[in-house]
Amino acid sequence: MKSILLACAGAMLLAGCGTGEYYEKTPQEVSSALKSAYLPVHVLGSTVVNSRVSQPDRNTVVTALLDRNGSELMRFVTTLTPDGTGTRVATEIRPPEGRNKDRAGAAMKANGFAMGMMEKLAEEHVAAAIKGRPFDMTFGTPPMAKGMMGAVPGMSERIDAANEAAAEFSRYQQEAEFEREYGDDWGRSAGDAADGWGE
């Protein structure tokens, strides 16, 4: 009985320490960085074409991966836990809410390797957003291979340039998709100084 109580007390102490990566930023700063971050969907193949970010509560930021029809395929759920002057950040991949949840969950379980890569991608997306640095396109590359690439003069710069070009093309595709669906007259339909708006 005493050992069970000690185990429970230990578990409670560990839970009190928080889980996830620690960042010396407030939860508000972290959530703001995540909500404004660009997810490079071009690294995910042709099925995922866009993403949508929401904040269901002050301690959770959800990045949903969307297909061409705007249907959610899966989501990165990032939990923010205040810790002193900073924040602990933990991200997990979950199936979408709604009618596709069970089917997506089964597909995720059946594809362990792919989901492992998705976890690495989600972690890199979150870390890059919070630290304010570019997304590292070599996120899935083993450390030894990264070292070998770094030893080749100009290789890192060429990889960065190629990935930035791909990211720019992906952003262009997402904007074109948005305009195709919602039109491009947002500015023209807004008010102006003549009607009291925009002053």
XYZ file of C-alpha atoms in Angstrom:
199
model
C 0.000 0.000 0.000
C 2.829 2.377 0.886
C 4.561 1.735 -2.464
C 1.323 2.513 -4.350
C 0.989 5.831 -2.494
C 4.623 6.692 -3.246
C 4.129 5.848 -6.924
C 1.021 8.051 -7.090
C 2.836 10.917 -5.363
C 5.736 10.586 -7.810
C 3.371 10.625 -10.775
C 1.677 13.749 -9.423
C 5.037 15.488 -8.984
C 6.048 14.610 -12.539
C 2.726 15.884 -13.852
C 3.280 19.117 -11.963
C 6.590 19.628 -13.772
C 4.762 19.757 -17.093
C 5.510 18.003 -20.340
C 6.726 19.213 -23.682
C 9.499 21.468 -24.903
C 10.197 24.561 -22.793
C 10.329 28.000 -24.456
C 11.156 31.261 -22.699
C 8.018 32.892 -24.121
C 4.578 33.540 -22.681
C 1.637 31.377 -23.804
C 0.255 34.426 -25.646
C 3.525 34.860 -27.569
C 3.612 31.157 -28.416
C -0.008 31.017 -29.588
C 0.470 34.173 -31.671
C 3.554 32.678 -33.351
C 1.727 29.422 -34.124
C -1.354 31.164 -35.501
C 0.695 33.288 -37.901
C 3.108 30.536 -39.024
C 3.104 29.175 -42.573
C 2.932 25.375 -42.836
C 4.910 24.209 -45.920
C 2.283 21.810 -47.258
C 4.332 21.195 -50.415
C 6.405 18.663 -48.452
C 3.256 16.606 -47.816
C 2.572 15.518 -51.399
C -0.491 16.343 -53.484
C -3.240 15.307 -51.040
C -2.694 18.081 -48.481
C -3.102 21.437 -50.224
C -3.814 23.852 -47.388
C -4.027 24.299 -43.639
C -6.296 26.117 -41.216
C -5.365 27.304 -37.725
C -7.806 27.709 -34.849
C -7.557 28.257 -31.109
C -10.410 26.451 -29.339
C -9.168 27.674 -25.958
C -6.310 29.785 -24.606
C -4.066 26.748 -24.055
C -4.637 24.924 -27.358
C -3.739 25.742 -30.965
C -4.972 23.418 -33.725
C -3.432 23.297 -37.205
C -5.732 21.318 -39.506
C -4.393 19.791 -42.734
C -6.911 20.167 -45.570
C -7.498 18.467 -48.912
C -8.683 20.139 -52.145
C -12.289 20.130 -50.966
C -11.400 21.825 -47.683
C -12.014 18.592 -45.758
C -9.800 18.031 -42.745
C -7.415 15.073 -43.055
C -5.654 15.291 -39.692
C -4.635 17.919 -37.177
C -1.633 19.046 -35.177
C -2.903 19.785 -31.669
C -0.479 21.927 -29.679
C -1.014 22.294 -25.942
C 0.504 25.265 -24.109
C 1.242 24.984 -20.401
C 2.470 28.058 -18.492
C 5.713 27.267 -16.662
C 7.246 30.114 -14.666
C 8.183 32.885 -17.081
C 7.903 30.568 -20.087
C 5.702 27.923 -21.672
C 5.865 24.171 -22.141
C 4.693 23.146 -25.589
C 3.542 19.646 -26.559
C 2.226 18.743 -30.013
C 0.431 15.574 -31.047
C -1.194 14.409 -34.245
C -4.866 13.530 -34.043
C -7.548 12.510 -36.520
C -10.056 15.175 -37.554
C -13.247 15.716 -35.624
C -16.476 14.762 -37.373
C -17.557 12.037 -39.756
C -14.046 11.104 -40.970
C -12.580 10.670 -37.484
C -12.746 6.857 -37.218
C -11.564 6.206 -40.769
C -8.685 8.684 -40.438
C -7.723 7.242 -37.054
C -7.546 3.728 -38.516
C -5.424 4.952 -41.440
C -3.073 6.734 -39.053
C -2.621 3.574 -36.961
C -1.939 1.486 -40.067
C 0.822 3.806 -41.300
C 3.266 4.018 -38.417
C 6.309 5.131 -40.430
C 4.412 7.912 -42.199
C 2.955 9.073 -38.891
C 6.443 9.129 -37.382
C 7.492 11.511 -40.158
C 4.352 13.595 -39.588
C 5.251 13.892 -35.900
C 8.719 15.148 -36.835
C 7.174 17.595 -39.304
C 4.723 18.877 -36.677
C 7.525 19.308 -34.126
C 9.670 21.206 -36.649
C 6.741 23.416 -37.692
C 6.053 24.351 -34.068
C 9.723 24.894 -33.152
C 10.396 27.051 -36.237
C 7.294 29.156 -35.588
C 8.087 29.786 -31.927
C 11.788 30.493 -32.522
C 11.005 32.737 -35.496
C 13.287 30.850 -37.877
C 12.706 29.239 -41.281
C 11.271 25.721 -41.413
C 14.140 23.195 -41.668
C 13.307 21.123 -44.734
C 15.841 18.504 -43.666
C 13.798 17.782 -40.516
C 13.595 14.060 -41.321
C 17.244 13.657 -42.275
C 19.434 11.588 -39.922
C 22.103 13.669 -38.119
C 24.989 11.885 -39.880
C 23.532 12.679 -43.313
C 22.984 16.305 -42.256
C 26.642 16.483 -41.267
C 27.714 15.096 -44.649
C 25.492 17.603 -46.483
C 26.941 20.435 -44.414
C 30.464 19.380 -45.401
C 29.765 19.958 -49.111
C 30.436 23.643 -49.925
C 27.242 25.473 -50.872
C 24.987 22.427 -50.356
C 22.984 23.929 -47.475
C 22.409 27.133 -49.442
C 21.204 25.187 -52.506
C 18.827 23.101 -50.378
C 17.474 26.239 -48.679
C 16.977 27.994 -52.031
C 15.180 24.999 -53.562
C 12.922 24.641 -50.554
C 12.139 28.366 -50.460
C 11.172 28.218 -54.145
C 8.909 25.219 -53.462
C 7.374 26.971 -50.442
C 6.730 30.125 -52.492
C 5.024 28.068 -55.207
C 2.929 26.311 -52.554
C 1.880 29.675 -51.059
C 0.928 30.878 -54.542
C -1.196 27.749 -55.090
C -2.957 28.248 -51.753
C -3.712 31.893 -52.552
C -5.006 30.943 -56.016
C -7.220 28.263 -54.450
C -8.570 30.822 -51.962
C -9.303 33.359 -54.719
C -10.970 30.694 -56.858
C -13.276 29.815 -53.973
C -13.918 33.249 -52.459
C -13.079 35.688 -55.254
C -10.433 38.381 -55.369
C -12.602 41.438 -54.675
C -11.990 41.688 -50.925
C -10.376 45.112 -51.259
C -12.954 46.427 -53.725
C -15.913 45.387 -51.593
C -14.524 47.064 -48.481
C -15.743 50.516 -47.511
C -13.869 53.690 -48.310
C -13.614 57.189 -46.876
C -16.680 58.373 -48.846
C -19.036 56.184 -46.833
C -17.302 56.674 -43.501
C -15.295 53.426 -43.659
C -11.554 53.257 -43.986
C -10.914 56.692 -42.465
